[in-house]
Short mmCIF file of C-alpha atoms in Angstrom, two decimals:
data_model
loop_
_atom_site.label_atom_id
_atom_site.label_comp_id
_atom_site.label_asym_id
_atom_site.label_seq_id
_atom_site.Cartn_x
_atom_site.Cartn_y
_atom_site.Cartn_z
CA UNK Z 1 62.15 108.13 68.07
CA UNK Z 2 63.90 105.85 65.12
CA UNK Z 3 64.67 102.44 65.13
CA UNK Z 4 68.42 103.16 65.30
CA UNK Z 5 67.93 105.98 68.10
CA UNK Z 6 65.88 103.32 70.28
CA UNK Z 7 68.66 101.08 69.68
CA UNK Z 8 71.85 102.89 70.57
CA UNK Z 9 69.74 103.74 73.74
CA UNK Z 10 69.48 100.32 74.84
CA UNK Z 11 73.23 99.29 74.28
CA UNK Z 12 73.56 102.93 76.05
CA UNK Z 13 71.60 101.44 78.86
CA UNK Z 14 73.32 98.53 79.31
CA UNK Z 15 76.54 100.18 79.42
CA UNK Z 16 75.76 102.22 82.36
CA UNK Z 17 74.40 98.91 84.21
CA UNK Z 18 77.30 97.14 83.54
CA UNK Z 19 79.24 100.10 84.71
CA UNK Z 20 77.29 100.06 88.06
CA UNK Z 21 77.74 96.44 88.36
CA UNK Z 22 81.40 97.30 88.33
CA UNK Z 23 80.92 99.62 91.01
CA UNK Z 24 79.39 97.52 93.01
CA UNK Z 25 81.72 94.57 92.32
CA UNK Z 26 84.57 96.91 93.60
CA UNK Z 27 83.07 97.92 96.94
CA UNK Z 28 82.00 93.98 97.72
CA UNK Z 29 85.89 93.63 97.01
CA UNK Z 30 86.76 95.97 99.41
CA UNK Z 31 84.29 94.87 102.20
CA UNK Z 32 85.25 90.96 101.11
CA UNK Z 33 88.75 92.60 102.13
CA UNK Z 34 87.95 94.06 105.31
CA UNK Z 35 85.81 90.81 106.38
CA UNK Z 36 89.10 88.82 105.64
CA UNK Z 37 91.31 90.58 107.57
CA UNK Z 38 88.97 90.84 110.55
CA UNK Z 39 88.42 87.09 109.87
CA UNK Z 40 92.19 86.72 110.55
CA UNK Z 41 92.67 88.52 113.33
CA UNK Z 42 89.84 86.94 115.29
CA UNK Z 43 89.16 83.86 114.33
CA UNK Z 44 91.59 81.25 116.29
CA UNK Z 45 91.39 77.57 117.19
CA UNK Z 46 91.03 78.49 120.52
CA UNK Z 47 88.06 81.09 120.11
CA UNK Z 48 85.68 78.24 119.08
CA UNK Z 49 84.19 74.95 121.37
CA UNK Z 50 84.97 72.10 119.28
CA UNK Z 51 85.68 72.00 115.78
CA UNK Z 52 81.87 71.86 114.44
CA UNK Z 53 81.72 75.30 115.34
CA UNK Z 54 85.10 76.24 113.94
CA UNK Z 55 84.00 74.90 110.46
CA UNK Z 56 80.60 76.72 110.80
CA UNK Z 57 81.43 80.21 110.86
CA UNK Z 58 83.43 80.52 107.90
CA UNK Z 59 80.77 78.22 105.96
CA UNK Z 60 78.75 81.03 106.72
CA UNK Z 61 80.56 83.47 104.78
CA UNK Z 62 81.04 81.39 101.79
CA UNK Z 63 77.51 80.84 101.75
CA UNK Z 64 77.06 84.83 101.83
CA UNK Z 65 79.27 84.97 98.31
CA UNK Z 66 77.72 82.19 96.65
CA UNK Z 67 74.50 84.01 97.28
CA UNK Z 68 76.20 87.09 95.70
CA UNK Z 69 77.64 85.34 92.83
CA UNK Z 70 74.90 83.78 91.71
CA UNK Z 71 72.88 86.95 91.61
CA UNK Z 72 75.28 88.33 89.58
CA UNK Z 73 75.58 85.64 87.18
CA UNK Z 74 71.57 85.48 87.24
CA UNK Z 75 71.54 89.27 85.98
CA UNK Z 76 74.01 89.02 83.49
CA UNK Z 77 72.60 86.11 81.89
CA UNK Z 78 69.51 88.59 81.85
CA UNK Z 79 71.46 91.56 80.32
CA UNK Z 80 73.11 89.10 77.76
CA UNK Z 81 69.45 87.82 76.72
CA UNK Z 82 68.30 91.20 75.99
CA UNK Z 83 71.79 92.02 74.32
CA UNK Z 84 71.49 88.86 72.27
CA UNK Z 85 67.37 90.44 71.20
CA UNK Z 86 68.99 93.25 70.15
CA UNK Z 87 71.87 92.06 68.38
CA UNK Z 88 69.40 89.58 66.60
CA UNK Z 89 66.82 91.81 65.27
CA UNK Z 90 70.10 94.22 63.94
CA UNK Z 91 71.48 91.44 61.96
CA UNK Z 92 68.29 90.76 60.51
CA UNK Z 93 67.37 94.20 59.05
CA UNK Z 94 69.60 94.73 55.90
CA UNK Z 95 71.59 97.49 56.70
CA UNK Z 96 72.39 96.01 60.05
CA UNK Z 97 69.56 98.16 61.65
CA UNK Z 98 71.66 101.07 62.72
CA UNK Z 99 71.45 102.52 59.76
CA UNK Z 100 75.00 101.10 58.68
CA UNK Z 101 77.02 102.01 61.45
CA UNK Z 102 78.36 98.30 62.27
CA UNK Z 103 81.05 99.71 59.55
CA UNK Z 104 81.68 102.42 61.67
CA UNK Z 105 83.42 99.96 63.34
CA UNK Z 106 84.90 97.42 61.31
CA UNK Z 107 81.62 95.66 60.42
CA UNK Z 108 79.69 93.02 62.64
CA UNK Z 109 80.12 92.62 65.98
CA UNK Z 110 82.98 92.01 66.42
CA UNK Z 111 83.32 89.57 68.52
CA UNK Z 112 85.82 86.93 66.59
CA UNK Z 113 83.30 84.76 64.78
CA UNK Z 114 84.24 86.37 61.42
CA UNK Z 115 87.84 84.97 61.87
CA UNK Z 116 87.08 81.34 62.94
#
């Protein structure tokens, strides 16, 4: 397997995790949804002994998508690292270490530096 090939199959790779994250991110949405409105329709001033306990219970939740967030954010950071490795050692072959085919797409990266 080339350079290039080994290449496209990483940013292949990451594609199709970041399309599972997305998948994922949309079913916690719709469970985050369904915990909300059962959250509404249960949870009353009257339905909890003083107001320690009142506070606790949805402290409990928040803590559950903190927990979540951070995850994500951990695992991004860790897909933008190895994006970052790859993007690196492309830039520093001479062709752009796909062989040329950054200009398959307007050169570079794209990603707005060029026009600062």
């Amino acid at each position: 397997m080339s350079r290039e090939h080994a290449f496209v199959n990483m940013l292949d790779a990451a594609a199709k995790m970041q399309w599972n994250v997305a998948m994922m991110l949309e079913a916690k949405a719709v469970e985050a949804e369904k915990a909300r409105n059962w959250a509404l329709n249960h949870f009353h001033a009257h339905s909890f002994e003083s107001h320690a306990k009142q506070l606790e219970q949805p402290l409990g939740f928040h803590e559950g998508l903190v927990e979540v967030i951070e995850g994500l954010t951990k695992m991004e950071n860790g897909l933008c690292s190895n994006l970052k490795t790859l993007l690196a050692s492309d830039e520093g072959s001479g062709e752009g270490g796909m062989g040329g085919m950054a200009g398959m797409y307007g050169g570079g990266a794209g990603f707005g530096e060029d026009e600062k």
